[in-house]
Every structure is written in C-alpha cells, then in structure tokens.
CSV table of C-alpha atoms in Angstrom, one decimal:
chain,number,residue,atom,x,y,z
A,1,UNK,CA,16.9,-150.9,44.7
A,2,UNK,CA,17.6,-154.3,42.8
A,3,UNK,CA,16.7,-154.2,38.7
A,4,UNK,CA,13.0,-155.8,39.0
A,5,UNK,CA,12.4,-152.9,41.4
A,6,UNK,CA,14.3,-150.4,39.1
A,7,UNK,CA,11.7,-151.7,36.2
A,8,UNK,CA,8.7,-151.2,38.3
A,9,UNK,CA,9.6,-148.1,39.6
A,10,UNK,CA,10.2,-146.8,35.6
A,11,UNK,CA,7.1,-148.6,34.5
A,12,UNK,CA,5.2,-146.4,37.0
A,13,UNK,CA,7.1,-143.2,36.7
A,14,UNK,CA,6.1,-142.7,32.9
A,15,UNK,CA,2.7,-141.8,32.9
A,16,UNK,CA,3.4,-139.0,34.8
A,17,UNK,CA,6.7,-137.9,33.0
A,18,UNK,CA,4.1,-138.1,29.8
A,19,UNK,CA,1.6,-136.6,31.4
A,20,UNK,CA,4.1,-133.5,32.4
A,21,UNK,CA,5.6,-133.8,28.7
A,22,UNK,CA,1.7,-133.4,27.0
A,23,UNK,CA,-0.4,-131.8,30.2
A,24,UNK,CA,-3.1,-130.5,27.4
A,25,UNK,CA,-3.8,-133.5,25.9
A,26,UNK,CA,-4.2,-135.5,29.7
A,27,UNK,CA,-6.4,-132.4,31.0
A,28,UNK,CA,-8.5,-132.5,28.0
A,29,UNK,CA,-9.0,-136.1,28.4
A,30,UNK,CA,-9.9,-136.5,32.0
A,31,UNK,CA,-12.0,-133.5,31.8
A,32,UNK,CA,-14.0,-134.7,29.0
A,33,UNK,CA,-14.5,-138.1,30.6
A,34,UNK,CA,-14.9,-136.3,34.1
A,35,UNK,CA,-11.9,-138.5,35.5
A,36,UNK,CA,-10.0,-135.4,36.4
A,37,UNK,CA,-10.2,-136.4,39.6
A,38,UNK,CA,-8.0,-139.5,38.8
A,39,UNK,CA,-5.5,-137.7,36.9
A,40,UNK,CA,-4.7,-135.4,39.8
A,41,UNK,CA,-4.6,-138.5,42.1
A,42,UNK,CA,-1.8,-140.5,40.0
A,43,UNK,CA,0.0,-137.1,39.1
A,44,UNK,CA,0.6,-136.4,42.8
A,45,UNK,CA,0.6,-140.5,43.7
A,46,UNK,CA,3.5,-141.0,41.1
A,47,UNK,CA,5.2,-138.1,41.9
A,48,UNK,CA,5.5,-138.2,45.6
A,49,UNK,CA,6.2,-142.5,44.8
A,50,UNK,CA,9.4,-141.3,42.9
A,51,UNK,CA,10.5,-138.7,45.2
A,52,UNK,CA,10.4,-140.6,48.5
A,53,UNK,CA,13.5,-143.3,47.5
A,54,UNK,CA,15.6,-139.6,47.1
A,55,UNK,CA,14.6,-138.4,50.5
A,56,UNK,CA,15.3,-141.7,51.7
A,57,UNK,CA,18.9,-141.7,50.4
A,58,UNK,CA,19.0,-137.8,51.3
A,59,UNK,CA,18.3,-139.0,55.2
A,60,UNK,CA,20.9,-141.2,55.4
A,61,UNK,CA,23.6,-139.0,54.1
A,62,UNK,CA,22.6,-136.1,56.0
A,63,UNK,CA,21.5,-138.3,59.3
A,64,UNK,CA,18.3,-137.5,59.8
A,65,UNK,CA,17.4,-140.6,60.9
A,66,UNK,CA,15.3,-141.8,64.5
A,67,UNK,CA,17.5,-143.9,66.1
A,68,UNK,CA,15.8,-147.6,67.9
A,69,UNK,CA,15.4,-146.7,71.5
A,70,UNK,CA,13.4,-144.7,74.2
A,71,UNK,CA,10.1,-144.3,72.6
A,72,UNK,CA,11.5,-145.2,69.1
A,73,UNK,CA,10.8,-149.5,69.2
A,74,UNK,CA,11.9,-150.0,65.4
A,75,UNK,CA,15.0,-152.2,64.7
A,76,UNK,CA,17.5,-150.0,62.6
A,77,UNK,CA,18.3,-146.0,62.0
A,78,UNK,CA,15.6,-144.9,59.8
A,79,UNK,CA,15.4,-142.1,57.9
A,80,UNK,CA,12.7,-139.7,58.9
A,81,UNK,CA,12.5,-137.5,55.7
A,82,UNK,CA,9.3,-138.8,54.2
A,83,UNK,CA,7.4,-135.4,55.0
A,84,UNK,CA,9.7,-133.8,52.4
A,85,UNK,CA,8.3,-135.9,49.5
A,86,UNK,CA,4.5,-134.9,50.5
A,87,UNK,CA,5.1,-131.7,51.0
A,88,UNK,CA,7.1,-131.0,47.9
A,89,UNK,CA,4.3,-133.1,45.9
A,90,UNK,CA,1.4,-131.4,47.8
A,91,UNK,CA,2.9,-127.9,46.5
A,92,UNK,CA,3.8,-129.0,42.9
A,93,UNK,CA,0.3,-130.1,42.4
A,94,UNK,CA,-1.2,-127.4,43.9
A,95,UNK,CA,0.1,-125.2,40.6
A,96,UNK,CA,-1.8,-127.4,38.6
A,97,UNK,CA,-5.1,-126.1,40.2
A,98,UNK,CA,-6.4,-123.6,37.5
A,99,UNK,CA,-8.5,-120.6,38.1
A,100,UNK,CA,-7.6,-120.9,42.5
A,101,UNK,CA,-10.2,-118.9,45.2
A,102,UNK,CA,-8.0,-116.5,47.1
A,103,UNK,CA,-8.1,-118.6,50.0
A,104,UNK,CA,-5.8,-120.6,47.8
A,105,UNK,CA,-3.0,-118.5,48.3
A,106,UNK,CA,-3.8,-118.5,52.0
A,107,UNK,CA,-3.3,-122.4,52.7
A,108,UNK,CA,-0.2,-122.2,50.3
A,109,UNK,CA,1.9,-119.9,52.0
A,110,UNK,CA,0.4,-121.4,55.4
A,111,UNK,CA,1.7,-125.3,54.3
A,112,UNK,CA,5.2,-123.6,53.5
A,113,UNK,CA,5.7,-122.2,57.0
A,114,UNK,CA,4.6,-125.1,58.8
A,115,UNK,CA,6.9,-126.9,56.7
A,116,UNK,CA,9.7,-125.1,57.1
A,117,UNK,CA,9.5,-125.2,60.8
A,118,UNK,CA,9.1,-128.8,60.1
A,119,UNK,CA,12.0,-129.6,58.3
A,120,UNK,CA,14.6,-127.3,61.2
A,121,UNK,CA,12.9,-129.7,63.9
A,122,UNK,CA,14.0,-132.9,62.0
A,123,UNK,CA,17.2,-131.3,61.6
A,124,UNK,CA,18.3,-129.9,64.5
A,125,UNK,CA,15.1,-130.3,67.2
A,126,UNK,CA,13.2,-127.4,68.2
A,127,UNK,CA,11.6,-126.7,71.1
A,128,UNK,CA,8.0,-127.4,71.8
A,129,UNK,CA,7.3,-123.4,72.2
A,130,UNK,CA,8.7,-122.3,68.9
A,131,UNK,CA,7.2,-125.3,66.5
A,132,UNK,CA,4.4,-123.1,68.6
A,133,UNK,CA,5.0,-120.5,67.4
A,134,UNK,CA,5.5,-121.7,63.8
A,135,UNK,CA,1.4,-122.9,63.9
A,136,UNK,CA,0.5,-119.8,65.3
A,137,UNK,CA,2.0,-117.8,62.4
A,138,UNK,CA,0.5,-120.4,59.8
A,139,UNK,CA,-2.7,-120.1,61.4
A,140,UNK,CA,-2.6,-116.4,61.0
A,141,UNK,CA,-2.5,-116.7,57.3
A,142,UNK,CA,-4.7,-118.8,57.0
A,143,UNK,CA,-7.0,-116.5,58.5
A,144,UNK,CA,-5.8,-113.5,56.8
A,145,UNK,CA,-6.9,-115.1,53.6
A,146,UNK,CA,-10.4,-115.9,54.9
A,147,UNK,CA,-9.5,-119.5,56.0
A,148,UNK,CA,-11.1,-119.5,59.5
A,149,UNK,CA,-14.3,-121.3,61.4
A,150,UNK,CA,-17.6,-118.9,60.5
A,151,UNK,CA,-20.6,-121.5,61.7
A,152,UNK,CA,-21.2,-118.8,64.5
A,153,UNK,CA,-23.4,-115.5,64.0
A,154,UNK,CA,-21.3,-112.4,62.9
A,155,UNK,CA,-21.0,-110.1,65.6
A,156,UNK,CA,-18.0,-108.0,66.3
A,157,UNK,CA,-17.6,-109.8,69.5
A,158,UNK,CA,-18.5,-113.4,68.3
A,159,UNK,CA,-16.0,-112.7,65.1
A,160,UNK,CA,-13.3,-112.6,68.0
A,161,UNK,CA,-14.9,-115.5,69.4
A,162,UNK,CA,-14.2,-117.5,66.0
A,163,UNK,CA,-10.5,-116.2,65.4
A,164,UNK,CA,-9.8,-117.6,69.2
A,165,UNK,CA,-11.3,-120.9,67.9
A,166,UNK,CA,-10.0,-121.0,64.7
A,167,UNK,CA,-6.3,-121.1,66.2
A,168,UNK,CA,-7.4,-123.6,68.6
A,169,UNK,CA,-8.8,-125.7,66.2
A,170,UNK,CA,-6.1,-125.9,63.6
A,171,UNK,CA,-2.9,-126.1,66.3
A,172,UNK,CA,-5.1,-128.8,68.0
A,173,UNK,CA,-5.4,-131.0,65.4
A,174,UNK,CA,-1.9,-130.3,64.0
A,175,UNK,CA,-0.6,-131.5,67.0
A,176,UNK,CA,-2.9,-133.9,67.4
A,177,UNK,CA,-2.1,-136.0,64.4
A,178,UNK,CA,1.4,-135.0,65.0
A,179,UNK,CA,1.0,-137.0,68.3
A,180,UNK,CA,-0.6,-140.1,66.5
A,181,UNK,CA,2.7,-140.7,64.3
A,182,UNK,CA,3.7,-143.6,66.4
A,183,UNK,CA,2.7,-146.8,64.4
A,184,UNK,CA,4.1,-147.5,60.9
A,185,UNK,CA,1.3,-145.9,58.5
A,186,UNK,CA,-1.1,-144.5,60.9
A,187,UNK,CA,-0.5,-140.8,60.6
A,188,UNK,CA,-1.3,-141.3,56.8
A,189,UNK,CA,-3.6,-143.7,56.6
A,190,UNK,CA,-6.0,-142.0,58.3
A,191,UNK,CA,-4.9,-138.7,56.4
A,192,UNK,CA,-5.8,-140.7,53.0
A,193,UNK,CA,-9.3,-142.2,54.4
A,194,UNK,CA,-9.9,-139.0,56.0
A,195,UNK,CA,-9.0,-136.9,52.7
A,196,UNK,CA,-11.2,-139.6,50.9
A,197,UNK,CA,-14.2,-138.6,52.6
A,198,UNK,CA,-13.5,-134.8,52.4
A,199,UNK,CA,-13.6,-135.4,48.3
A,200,UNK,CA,-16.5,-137.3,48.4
A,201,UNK,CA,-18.8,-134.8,50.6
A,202,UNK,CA,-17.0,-131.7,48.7
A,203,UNK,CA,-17.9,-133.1,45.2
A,204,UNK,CA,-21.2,-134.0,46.3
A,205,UNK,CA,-21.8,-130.6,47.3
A,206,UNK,CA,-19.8,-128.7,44.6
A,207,UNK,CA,-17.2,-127.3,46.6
A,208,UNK,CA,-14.6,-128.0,44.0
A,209,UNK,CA,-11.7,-126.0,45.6
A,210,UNK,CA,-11.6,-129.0,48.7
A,211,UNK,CA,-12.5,-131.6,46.5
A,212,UNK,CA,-9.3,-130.7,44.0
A,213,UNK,CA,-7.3,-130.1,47.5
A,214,UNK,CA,-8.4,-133.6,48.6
A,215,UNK,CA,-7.3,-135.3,46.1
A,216,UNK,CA,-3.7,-133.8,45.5
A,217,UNK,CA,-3.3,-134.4,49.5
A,218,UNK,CA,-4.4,-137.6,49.4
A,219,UNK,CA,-2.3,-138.6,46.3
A,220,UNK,CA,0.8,-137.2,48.0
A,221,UNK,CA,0.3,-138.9,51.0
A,222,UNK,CA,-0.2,-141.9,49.1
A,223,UNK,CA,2.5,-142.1,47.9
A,224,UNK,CA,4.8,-142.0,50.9
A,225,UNK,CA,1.9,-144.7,52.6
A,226,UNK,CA,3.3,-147.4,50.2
A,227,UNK,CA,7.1,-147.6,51.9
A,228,UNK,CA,6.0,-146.7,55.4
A,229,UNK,CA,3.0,-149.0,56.0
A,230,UNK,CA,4.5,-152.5,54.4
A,231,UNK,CA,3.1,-156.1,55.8
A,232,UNK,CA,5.4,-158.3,56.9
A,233,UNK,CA,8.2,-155.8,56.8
A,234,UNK,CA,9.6,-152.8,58.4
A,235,UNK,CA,8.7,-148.9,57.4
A,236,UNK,CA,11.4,-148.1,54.9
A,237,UNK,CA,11.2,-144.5,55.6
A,238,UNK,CA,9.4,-142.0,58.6
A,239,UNK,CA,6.9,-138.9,58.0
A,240,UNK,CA,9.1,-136.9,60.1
A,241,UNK,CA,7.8,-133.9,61.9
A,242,UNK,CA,7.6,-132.0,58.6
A,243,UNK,CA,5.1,-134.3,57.2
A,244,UNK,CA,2.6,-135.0,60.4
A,245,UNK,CA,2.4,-131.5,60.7
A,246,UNK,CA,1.9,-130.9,57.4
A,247,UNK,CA,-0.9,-133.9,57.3
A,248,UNK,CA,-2.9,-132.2,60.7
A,249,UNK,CA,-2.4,-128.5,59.4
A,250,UNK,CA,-3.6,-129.6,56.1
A,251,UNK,CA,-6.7,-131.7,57.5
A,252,UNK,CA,-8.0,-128.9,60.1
A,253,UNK,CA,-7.5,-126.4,56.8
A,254,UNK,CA,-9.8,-127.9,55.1
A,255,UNK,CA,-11.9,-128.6,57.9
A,256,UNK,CA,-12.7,-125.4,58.1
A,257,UNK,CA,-12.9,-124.3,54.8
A,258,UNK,CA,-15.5,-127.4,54.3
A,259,UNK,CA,-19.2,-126.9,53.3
A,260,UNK,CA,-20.4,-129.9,54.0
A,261,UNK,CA,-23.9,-129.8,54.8
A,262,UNK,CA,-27.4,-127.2,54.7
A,263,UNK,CA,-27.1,-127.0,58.9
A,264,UNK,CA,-24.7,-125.0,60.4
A,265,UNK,CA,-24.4,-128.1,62.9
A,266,UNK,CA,-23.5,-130.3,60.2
A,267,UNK,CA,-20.7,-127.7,59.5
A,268,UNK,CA,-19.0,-128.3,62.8
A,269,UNK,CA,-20.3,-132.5,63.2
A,270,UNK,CA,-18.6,-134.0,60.3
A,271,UNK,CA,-15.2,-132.6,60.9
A,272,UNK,CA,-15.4,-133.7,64.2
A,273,UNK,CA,-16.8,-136.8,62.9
A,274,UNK,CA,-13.8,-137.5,60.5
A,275,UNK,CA,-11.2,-136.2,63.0
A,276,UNK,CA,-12.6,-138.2,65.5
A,277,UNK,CA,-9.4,-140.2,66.3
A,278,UNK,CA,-6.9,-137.6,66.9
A,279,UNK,CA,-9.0,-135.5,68.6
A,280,UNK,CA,-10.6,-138.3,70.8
A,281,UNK,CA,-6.6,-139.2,71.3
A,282,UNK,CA,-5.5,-135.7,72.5
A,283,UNK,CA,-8.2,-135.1,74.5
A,284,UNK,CA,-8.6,-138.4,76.7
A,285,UNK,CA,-4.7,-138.2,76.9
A,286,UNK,CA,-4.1,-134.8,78.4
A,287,UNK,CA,-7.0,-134.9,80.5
A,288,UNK,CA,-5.3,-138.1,82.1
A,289,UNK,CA,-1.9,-136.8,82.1
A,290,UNK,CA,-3.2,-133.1,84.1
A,291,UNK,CA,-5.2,-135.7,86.3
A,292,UNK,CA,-2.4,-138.3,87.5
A,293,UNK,CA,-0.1,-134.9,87.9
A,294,UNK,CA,2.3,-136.4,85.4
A,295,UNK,CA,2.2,-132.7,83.9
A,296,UNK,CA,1.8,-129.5,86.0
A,297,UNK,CA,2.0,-126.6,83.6
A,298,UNK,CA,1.3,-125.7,79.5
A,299,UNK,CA,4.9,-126.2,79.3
A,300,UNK,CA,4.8,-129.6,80.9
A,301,UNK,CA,2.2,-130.2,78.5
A,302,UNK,CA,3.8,-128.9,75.4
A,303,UNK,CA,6.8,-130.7,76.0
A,304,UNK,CA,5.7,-134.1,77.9
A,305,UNK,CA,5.9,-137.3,75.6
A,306,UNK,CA,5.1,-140.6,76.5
A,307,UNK,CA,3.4,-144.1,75.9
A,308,UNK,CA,0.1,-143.8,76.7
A,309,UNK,CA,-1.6,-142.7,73.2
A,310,UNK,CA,-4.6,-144.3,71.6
A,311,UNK,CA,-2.2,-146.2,69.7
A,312,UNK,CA,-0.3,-147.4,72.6
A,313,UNK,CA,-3.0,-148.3,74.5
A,314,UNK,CA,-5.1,-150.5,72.0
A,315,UNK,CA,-1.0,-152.6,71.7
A,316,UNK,CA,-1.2,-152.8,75.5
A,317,UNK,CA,-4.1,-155.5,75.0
A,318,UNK,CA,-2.4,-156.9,72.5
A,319,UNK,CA,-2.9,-155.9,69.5
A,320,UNK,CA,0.1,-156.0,66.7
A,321,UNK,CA,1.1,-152.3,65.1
A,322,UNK,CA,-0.2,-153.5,61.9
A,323,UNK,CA,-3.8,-154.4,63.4
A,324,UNK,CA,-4.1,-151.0,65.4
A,325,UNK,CA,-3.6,-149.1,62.1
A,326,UNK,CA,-6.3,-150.6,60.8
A,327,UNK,CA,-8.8,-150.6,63.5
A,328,UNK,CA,-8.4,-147.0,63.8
A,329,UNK,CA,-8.3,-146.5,59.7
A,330,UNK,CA,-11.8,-148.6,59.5
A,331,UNK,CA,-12.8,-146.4,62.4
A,332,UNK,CA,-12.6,-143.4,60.7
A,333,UNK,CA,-14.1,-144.8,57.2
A,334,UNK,CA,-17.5,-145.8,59.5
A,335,UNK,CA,-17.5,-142.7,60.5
A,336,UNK,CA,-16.7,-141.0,57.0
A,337,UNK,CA,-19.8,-143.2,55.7
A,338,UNK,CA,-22.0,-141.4,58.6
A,339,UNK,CA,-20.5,-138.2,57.6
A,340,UNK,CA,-22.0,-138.7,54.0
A,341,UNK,CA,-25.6,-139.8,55.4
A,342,UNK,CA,-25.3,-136.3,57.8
A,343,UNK,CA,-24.7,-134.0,55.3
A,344,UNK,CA,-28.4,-133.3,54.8
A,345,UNK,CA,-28.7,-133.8,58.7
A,346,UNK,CA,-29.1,-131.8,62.0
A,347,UNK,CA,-28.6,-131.3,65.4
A,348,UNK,CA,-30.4,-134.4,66.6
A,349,UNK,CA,-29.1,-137.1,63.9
A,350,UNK,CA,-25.3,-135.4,64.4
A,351,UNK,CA,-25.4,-136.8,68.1
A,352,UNK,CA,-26.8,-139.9,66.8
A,353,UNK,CA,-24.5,-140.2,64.2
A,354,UNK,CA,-21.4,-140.4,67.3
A,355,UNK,CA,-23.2,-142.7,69.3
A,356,UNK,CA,-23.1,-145.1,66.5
A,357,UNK,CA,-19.4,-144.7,65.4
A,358,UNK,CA,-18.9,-145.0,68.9
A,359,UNK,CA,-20.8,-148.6,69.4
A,360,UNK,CA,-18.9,-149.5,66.1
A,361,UNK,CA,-15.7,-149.0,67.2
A,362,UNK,CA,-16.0,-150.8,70.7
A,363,UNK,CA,-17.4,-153.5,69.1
A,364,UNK,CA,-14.5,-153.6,66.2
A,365,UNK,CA,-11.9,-153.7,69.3
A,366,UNK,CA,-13.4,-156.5,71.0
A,367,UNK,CA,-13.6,-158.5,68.1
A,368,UNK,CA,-9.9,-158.0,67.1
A,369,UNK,CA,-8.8,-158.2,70.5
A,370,UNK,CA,-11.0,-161.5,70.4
A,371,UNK,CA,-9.2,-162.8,67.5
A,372,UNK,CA,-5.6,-161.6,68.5
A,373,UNK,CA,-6.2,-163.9,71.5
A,374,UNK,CA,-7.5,-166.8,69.6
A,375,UNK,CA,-4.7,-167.0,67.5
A,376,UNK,CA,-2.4,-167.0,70.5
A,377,UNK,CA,-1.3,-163.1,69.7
A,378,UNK,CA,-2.2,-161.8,72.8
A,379,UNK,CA,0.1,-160.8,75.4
A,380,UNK,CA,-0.7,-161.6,79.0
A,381,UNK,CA,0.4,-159.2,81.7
C-alpha cells in the first residue's frame, strides 16, 4: 500500500473508529435525523473496507490463494479470503441491532455454520456432500428459530410440505450464487443490488428487522466489492467459498423471512423476482447438463463444474467480464424496480411483472452485444 493509499485508507477508517469511540452520540444522531440507515451502512462499509487488505495479506501467508488455470482465467495467485472480511463485518454489526426478534438468533448462529464450513473448504477443499451437509445443518436452524417459507395454508401435512421447501430453497440459492462467483464482482454486486431492494420494500412495509439486516449485509459486502470489482485492473482479492455461501445463505434467509406484499403470491414473486439470476442460472444449467448426459447421478451433479454458466455464456458472444457483471447487475435492479411496483400486486400482475424483466433483459443483451461488436470487441468463432 503506497502512502497516498495509506492516507486514504486512514482518512476513511476514522469515522468509524469515532463512531465506535462515541456510539451514543452517532445513534442519537442518525436516529433523530432518521439516517440510521446510513450509519449502519458506513459502519459495516468501513469496517469490512479495513479488514479486507488483512485478509489479503493473511491469504498470501497462509496460501490460500486460486491459482491461474483450469477454470481459474486470472493472471496471478490470488488470495481467496475476501469472504472472511464480510462475514466477520456482517456479525460485528449484527450486535449493533438493539432489541433483535428471536429469529435473530436463528440466522446468527445459521451464518456462523455456514461460515465455518466455508472457511475448511478454502483451506483444505471439502467435498461437495459434506459443504452439503453444512447447509443442511444451517438450514435447520434457521428453521428451528421460525426462519422458514409459511405462504402455504397450515396443515400438519402442508407444514411438512413447507420444511421440504424451505431446505430446498435456501441450499438452492446458496449454491446457486455460489455457482455465479466466476466474474470479478458478480457474486456481490448483485448481493448489494439485491440487498438494496430487500431494504427498500422492507422499510416500506415496516419490517424493520430485514431492513436493518439489509443494510449491514449490503455494507459488508460493499466493502469487499470495492477491491474485487476494479475497471481497468485486476480483482485484488476473491470471495472465497466462505463468502458466496455466506452471500446466497444470507439472501434466501431473508427471502424467506420477507414480507413484502398484502398477497401471499407477492410473498413468493418478488424473491423470485430479485433472485432471478441465480436461480434462472442453476436451473437452465442442470437441466442442460442431465440432458446432454454430461452428469448421470446427484453426485455427478453435486460435484460437476464447468464453463457453461450464465456468465460464461453471455462471454461466449463476446462480451468482456466487466460488461457481463453489469448486464446481469442492471438485470436484477429492473427487476428490483418491478418488485417495488408488485408489492401491492397479485397473481396476474406477478406473471406480468416476469414477462417484462424478461423482454428487458433480451433486449439489454442485444444492445451490448450490439455495441461490443461495433467497437470491434467481439470475438468471432
């Protein structure tokens, strides 16, 4: 870090050192000017901005680093610690939260276990089946503490119905975003648009305990997004498995949890809505991999990895890394703007709703892929 950085970095560190130093004065403030929204955002921002350089350093002396090759395409070692900073940042802030719901406790513990499964696989590896097994066991506390899907009628046999689809649901889109970490800033950059949107529908609503959530995730995910999604230059650091688990388990949480709208199908659309990428990715991809018989079993599927993501797909026409980011980022922002125009909708306007992110995002594609080939980017096969 040369001594202009070492300035900057100081500069931006002291609010929240003051803010730690005098945490009455800054509450009372921001409360009373109803900005207590922005002082949770720069207290997890600044915090997770300071930690990621020691994670960084901590990757390289330990080696946890991806190394360039096989499905790895960047040009040095890098370290892939990055998670470690948002998920220490996520938890720190979380104790700020005064006056928690019990299901508070429930996504706490939940984020430590997926975490810790996280941080043996970018240690040693793990196999595909125990990571399983990790979700499974932080899905099951987040149900314990009354974190699960409840859109359906309560009946002793549909309340087994709703456990089934709670697990699928949150070890679906964990792994789902987990897959998308394959582009410099995409994993979280659509974790901070899509945690953008869950604040705005969960204040607008008054569900204070997603809204406060939100805004410490999106802060600590912030904060790494700065040093992994750079123009003109390389990532400086990875998420890691620890943090694109953490980043899925934490969006489908909350998900769930989510009020957003007086129909029970609004309940279910906007989530699906906002996830729309990931889960539009995971699905489109497995059902192509069962159907060319590149996998043959669940354990095929757990453990297959290859090139033909979303991601990977939109670079095949040409597309720079960079400019697939933020296709998919604007993607999910038109469709966090239809999510706030459903949340007073129903059945009928939730399919329409779809259709039109749908239209939007073909027509986003074309044009980029238009300009990628007018400014001679484009890659002929």
């Amino acid at each position: 870090m040369t001594d202009r950085n070492r300035i900057y970095f100081r500069l931006l560190v002291f609010p929240f050192v003051l803010a730690l130093l005098m945490p009455c004065f800054f509450k009372t403030f921001f409360s009373t000017y109803t900005f207590g929204s922005v002082y949770y955002y720069l207290i997890a921002f600044l915090m997770s901005f300071g930690l990621v350089p020691l994670f960084y350093k901590l990757g390289v002396i330990m080696n946890i680093t991806d190394i360039p090759g096989g499905r790895h395409h960047h040009g040095i070692p890098t370290p892939r610690t990055g998670g470690l900073a948002i998920f220490i940042t996520f938890i720190a802030s979380l104790n700020i939260y005064t006056n928690p719901p019990p299901e508070f406790t429930g996504l706490f513990w939940a984020i430590i276990i997926i975490a810790g499964f996280g941080i043996l696989d970018d240690i040693n590896g793990l196999p595909a089946w125990v990571k399983l097994i990790g979700q499974i066991m932080a899905t099951a506390v987040l149900i314990y503490h009354g974190i699960f899907i409840s859109f359906i009628p309560d009946h002793e046999f549909w309340n087994i119905f709703s456990i089934i689809l709670t697990f699928l649901w949150v070890i679906g889109i964990t792994n789902a975003v987990n897959f998308l970490d394959g582009l410099d800033g995409l994993a979280s950059g659509l974790a901070i648009t899509v945690s953008l949107f869950y604040a705005a529908i969960s204040w607008s609503i008054g569900n204070r305990f997603v809204f406060i959530v939100s805004v410490f995730f999106m802060g600590a995910v912030s904060g790494f997004f700065v040093y992994n999604f750079r123009i003109g230059r390389r990532a400086l650091i990875f998420l890691g498995d620890t943090g694109s688990t953490i980043i899925g388990f934490t969006l489908a949480a909350m998900a769930i949890y989510g009020d957003w709208g007086i129909h029970k199908s609004v309940d279910l659309a906007i989530p699906i809505l906002l996830l729309a990428v990931p889960i539009t990715d995971m699905l489109l991809t497995n059902i192509m991999r069962i159907s060319t018989g590149k996998v043959h079993s669940f354990k095929e599927l757990l453990e297959y990895a290859g090139n033909d993501h979303l991601h990977h797909r939109l670079k095949a026409l040409g597309l720079k890394p960079k400019s697939v980011v933020i296709i998919l980022c604007v993607f999910t922002m038109i469709m966090g703007l239809l999510s706030l125009l459903l949340k007073y909708g129903d059945y009928f306007e939730s399919f329409i709703a779809l259709g039109i992110g749908i239209l939007i995002f073909s027509v986003v594609v074309s044009l980029m892929v238009f300009q990628e080939r007018k400014n001679g980017n484009y890659k002929k096969k």
